[in-house]
PDB file of C-alpha atoms in Angstrom:
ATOM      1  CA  UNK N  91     117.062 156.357 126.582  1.00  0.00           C
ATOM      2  CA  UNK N  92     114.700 153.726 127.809  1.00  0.00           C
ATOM      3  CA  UNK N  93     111.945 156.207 126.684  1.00  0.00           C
ATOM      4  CA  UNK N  94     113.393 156.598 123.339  1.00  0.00           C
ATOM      5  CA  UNK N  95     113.043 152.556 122.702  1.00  0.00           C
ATOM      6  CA  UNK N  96     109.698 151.894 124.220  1.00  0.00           C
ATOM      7  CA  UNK N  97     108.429 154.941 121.812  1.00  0.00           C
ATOM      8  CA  UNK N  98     110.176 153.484 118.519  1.00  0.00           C
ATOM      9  CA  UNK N  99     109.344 150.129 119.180  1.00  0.00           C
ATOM     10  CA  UNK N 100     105.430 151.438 119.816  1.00  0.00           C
ATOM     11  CA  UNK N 101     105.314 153.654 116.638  1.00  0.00           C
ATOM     12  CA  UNK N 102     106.889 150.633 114.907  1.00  0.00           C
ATOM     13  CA  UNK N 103     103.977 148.065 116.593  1.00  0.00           C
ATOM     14  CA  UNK N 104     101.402 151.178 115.286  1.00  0.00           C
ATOM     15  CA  UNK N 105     102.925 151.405 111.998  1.00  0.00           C
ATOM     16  CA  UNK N 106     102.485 147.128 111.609  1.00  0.00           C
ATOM     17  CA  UNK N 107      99.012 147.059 112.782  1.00  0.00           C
ATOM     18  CA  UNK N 108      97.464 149.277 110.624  1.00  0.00           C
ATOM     19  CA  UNK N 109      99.337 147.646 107.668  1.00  0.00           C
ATOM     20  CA  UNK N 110      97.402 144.696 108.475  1.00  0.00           C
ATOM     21  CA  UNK N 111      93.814 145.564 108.340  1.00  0.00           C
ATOM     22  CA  UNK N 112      92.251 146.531 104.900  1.00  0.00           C
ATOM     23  CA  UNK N 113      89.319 148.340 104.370  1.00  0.00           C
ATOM     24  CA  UNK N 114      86.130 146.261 103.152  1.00  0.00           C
ATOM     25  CA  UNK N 115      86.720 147.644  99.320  1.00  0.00           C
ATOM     26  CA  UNK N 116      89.989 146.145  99.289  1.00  0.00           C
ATOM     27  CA  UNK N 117      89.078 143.094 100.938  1.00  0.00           C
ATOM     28  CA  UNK N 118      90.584 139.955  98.199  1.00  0.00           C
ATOM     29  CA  UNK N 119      88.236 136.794  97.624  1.00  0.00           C
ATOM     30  CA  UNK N 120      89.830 133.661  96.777  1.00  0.00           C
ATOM     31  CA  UNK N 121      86.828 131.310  95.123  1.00  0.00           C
ATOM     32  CA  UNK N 122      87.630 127.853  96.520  1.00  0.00           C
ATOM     33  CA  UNK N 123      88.705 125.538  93.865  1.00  0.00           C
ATOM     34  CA  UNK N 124      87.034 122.517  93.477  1.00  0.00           C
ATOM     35  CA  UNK N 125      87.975 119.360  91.444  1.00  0.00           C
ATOM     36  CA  UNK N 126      85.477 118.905  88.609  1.00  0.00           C
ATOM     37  CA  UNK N 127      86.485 115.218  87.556  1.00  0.00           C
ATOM     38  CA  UNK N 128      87.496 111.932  87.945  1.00  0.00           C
ATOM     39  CA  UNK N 129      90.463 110.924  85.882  1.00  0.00           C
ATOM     40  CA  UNK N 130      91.413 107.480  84.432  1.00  0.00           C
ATOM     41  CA  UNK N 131      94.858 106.078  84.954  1.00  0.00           C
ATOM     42  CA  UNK N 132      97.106 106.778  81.459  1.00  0.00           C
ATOM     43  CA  UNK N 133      97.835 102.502  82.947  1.00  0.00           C
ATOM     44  CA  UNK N 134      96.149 100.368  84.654  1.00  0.00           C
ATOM     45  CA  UNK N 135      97.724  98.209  87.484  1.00  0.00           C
ATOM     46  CA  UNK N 136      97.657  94.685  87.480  1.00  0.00           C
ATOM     47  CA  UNK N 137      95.368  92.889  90.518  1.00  0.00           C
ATOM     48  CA  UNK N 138      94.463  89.145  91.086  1.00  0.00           C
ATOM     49  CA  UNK N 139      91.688  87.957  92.988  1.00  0.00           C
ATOM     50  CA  UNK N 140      94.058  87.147  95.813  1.00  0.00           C
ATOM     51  CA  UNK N 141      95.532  90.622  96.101  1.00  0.00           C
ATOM     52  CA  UNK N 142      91.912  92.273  95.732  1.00  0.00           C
ATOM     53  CA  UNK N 143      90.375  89.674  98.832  1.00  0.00           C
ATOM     54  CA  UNK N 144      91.808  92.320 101.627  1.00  0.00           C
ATOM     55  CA  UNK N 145      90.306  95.199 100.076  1.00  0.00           C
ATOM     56  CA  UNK N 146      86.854  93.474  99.724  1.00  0.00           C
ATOM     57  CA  UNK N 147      84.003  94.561 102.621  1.00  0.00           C
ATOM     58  CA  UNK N 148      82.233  97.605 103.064  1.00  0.00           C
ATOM     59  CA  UNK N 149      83.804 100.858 104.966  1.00  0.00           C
ATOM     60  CA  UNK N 150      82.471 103.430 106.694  1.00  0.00           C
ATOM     61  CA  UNK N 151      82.922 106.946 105.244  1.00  0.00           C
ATOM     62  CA  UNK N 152      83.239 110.289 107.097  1.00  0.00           C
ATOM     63  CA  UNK N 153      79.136 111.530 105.482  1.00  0.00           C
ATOM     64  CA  UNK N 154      78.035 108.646 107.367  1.00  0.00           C
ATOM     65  CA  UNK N 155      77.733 106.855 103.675  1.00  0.00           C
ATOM     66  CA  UNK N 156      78.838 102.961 103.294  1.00  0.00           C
ATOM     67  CA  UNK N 157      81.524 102.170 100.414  1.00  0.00           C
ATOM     68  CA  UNK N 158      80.937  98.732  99.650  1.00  0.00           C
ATOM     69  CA  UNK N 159      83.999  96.774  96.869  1.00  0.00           C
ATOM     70  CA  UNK N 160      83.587  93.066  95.640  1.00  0.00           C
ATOM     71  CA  UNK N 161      84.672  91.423  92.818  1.00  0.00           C
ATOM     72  CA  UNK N 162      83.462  88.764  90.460  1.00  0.00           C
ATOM     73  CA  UNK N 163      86.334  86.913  88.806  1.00  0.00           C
ATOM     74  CA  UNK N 164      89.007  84.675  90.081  1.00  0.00           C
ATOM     75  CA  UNK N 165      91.382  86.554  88.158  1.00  0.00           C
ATOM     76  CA  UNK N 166      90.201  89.787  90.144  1.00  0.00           C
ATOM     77  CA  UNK N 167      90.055  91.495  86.802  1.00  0.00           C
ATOM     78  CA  UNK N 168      85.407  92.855  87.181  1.00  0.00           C
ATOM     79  CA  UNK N 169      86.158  94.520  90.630  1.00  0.00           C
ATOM     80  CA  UNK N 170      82.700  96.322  91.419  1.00  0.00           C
ATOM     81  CA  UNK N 171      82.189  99.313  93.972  1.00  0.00           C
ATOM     82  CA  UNK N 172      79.054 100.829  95.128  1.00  0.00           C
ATOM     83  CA  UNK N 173      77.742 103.688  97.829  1.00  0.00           C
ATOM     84  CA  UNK N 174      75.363 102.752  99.744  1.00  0.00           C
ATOM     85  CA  UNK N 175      72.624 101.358  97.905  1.00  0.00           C
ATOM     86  CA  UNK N 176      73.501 103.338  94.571  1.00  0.00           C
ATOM     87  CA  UNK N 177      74.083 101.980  91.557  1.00  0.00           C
ATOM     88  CA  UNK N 178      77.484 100.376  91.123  1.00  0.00           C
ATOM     89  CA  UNK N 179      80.661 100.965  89.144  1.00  0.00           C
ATOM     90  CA  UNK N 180      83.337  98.684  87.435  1.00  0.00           C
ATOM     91  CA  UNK N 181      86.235  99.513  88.736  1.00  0.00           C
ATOM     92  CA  UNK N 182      90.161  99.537  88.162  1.00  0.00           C
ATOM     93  CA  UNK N 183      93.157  99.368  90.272  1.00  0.00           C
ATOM     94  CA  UNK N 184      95.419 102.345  89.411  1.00  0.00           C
ATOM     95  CA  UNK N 185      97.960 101.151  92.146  1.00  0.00           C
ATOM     96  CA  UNK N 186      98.446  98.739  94.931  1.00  0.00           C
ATOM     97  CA  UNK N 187      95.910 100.395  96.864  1.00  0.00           C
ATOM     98  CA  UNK N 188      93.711 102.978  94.417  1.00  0.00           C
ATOM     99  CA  UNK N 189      90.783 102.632  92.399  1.00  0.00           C
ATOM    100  CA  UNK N 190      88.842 104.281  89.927  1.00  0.00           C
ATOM    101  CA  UNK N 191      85.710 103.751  87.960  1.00  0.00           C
ATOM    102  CA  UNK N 192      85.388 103.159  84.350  1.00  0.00           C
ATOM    103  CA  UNK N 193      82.441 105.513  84.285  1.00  0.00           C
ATOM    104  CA  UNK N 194      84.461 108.166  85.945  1.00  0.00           C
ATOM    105  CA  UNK N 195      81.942 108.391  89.188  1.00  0.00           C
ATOM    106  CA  UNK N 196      84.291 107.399  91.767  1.00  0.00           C
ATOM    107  CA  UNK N 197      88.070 107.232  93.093  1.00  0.00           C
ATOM    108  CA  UNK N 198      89.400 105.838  96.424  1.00  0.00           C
ATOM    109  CA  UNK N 199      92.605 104.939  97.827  1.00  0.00           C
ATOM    110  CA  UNK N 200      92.629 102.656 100.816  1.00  0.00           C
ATOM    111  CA  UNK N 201      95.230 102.183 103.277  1.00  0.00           C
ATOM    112  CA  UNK N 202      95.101  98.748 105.117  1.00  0.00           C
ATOM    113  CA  UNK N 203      96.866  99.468 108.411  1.00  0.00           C
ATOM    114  CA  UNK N 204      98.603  96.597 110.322  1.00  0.00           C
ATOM    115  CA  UNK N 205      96.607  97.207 113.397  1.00  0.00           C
ATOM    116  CA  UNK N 206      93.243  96.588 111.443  1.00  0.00           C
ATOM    117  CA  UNK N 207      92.461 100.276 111.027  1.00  0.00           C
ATOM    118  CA  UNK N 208      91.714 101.598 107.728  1.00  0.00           C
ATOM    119  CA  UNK N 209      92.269 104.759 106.016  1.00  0.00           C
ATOM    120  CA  UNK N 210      92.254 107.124 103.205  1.00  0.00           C
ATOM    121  CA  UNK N 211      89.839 108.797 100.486  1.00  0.00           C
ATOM    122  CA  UNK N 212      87.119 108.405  98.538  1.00  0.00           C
ATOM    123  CA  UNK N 213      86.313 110.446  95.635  1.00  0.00           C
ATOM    124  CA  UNK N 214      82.538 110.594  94.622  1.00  0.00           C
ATOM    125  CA  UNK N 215      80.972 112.972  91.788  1.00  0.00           C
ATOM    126  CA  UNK N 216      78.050 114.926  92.502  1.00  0.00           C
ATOM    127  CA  UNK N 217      75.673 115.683  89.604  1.00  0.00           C
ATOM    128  CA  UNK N 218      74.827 119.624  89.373  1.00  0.00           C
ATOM    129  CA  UNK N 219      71.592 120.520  91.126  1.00  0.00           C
ATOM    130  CA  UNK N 220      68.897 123.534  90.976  1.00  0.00           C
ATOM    131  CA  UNK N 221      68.321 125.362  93.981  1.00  0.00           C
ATOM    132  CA  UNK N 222      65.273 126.619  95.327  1.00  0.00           C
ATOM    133  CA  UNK N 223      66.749 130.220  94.994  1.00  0.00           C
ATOM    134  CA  UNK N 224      67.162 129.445  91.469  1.00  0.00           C
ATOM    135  CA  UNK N 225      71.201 129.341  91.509  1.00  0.00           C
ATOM    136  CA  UNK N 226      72.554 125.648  89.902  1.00  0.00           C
ATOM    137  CA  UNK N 227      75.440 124.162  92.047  1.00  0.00           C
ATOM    138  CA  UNK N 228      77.461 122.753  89.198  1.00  0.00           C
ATOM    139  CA  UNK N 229      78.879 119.241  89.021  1.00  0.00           C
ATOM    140  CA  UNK N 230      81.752 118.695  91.118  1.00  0.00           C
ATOM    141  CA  UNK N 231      83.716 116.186  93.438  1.00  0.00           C
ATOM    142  CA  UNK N 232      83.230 115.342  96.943  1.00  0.00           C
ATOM    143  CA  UNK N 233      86.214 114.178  99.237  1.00  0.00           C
ATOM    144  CA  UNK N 234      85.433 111.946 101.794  1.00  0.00           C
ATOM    145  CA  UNK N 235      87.777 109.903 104.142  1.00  0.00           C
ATOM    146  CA  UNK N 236      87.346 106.900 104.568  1.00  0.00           C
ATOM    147  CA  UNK N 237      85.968 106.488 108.962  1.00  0.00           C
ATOM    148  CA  UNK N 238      85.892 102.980 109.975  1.00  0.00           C
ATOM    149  CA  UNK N 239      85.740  99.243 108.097  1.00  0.00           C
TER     150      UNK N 239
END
């Protein structure tokens, strides 16, 4: 009887395995889908000066890049961001603690935590380039989180 199992449950284990493994002609690619814009807000969210001070400073991304935010008016309304020493972009609040630039370049969300940390995203479009081999790497978004403040 015990022989009867252990042989079932083996043909079954057989019968599973080779399920599993296709050959190379069958083999499915899924093209990795990346995000090809930056969207502005349908509405805008309200910020003063006093709600934008916390936010102000540069942080650290995970590239190794700085994201640097200021802003210029008491009323908080010409909020700047930068990378680095890149050109920089008006910005918008599209919540209590998202951006976006008018020009479309960048996004970021940042999380103030209560033990000083920092985190969340950054969004940052990458203008298509030619490659030596010819190919063009089109236009597309990077994602990077936000390291250190």
């Amino acid at each position: 009887m015990k022989t009867w199992i252990l042989a079932g449950t083996l043909g079954a284990c057989a019968l599973l395995a080779n399920a599993q493994s296709l050959p190379d002609s069958q083999t499915v690619v899924i093209p990795g889908g990346r995000l090809q814009t930056i969207e502005l807000p349908a509405h805008r969210y309200f910020m003063s000066a006093e709600t934008f001070s916390p936010f102000r400073g540069g942080y650290e991304l995970s590239n190794g890049q700085v994201l640097h935010l200021r802003n210029m008016s008491s009323i908080g309304a010409l909020m700047y961001a930068r990378i680095d020493n890149q050109e920089e972009h008006r910005i918008v609040a599209t919540g209590s603690n998202s951006f976006v630039a008018l020009d479309q370049q960048l996004a970021m969300r940042i999380d103030l935590r209560d033990d000083g940390s920092v985190g969340g995203e950054v969004l940052m479009m990458v203008p298509a380039e030619n490659l030596a081999s010819g190919e063009v790497v089109p236009a597309h978004v990077q994602n990077m989180s936000l390291a250190s403040r």
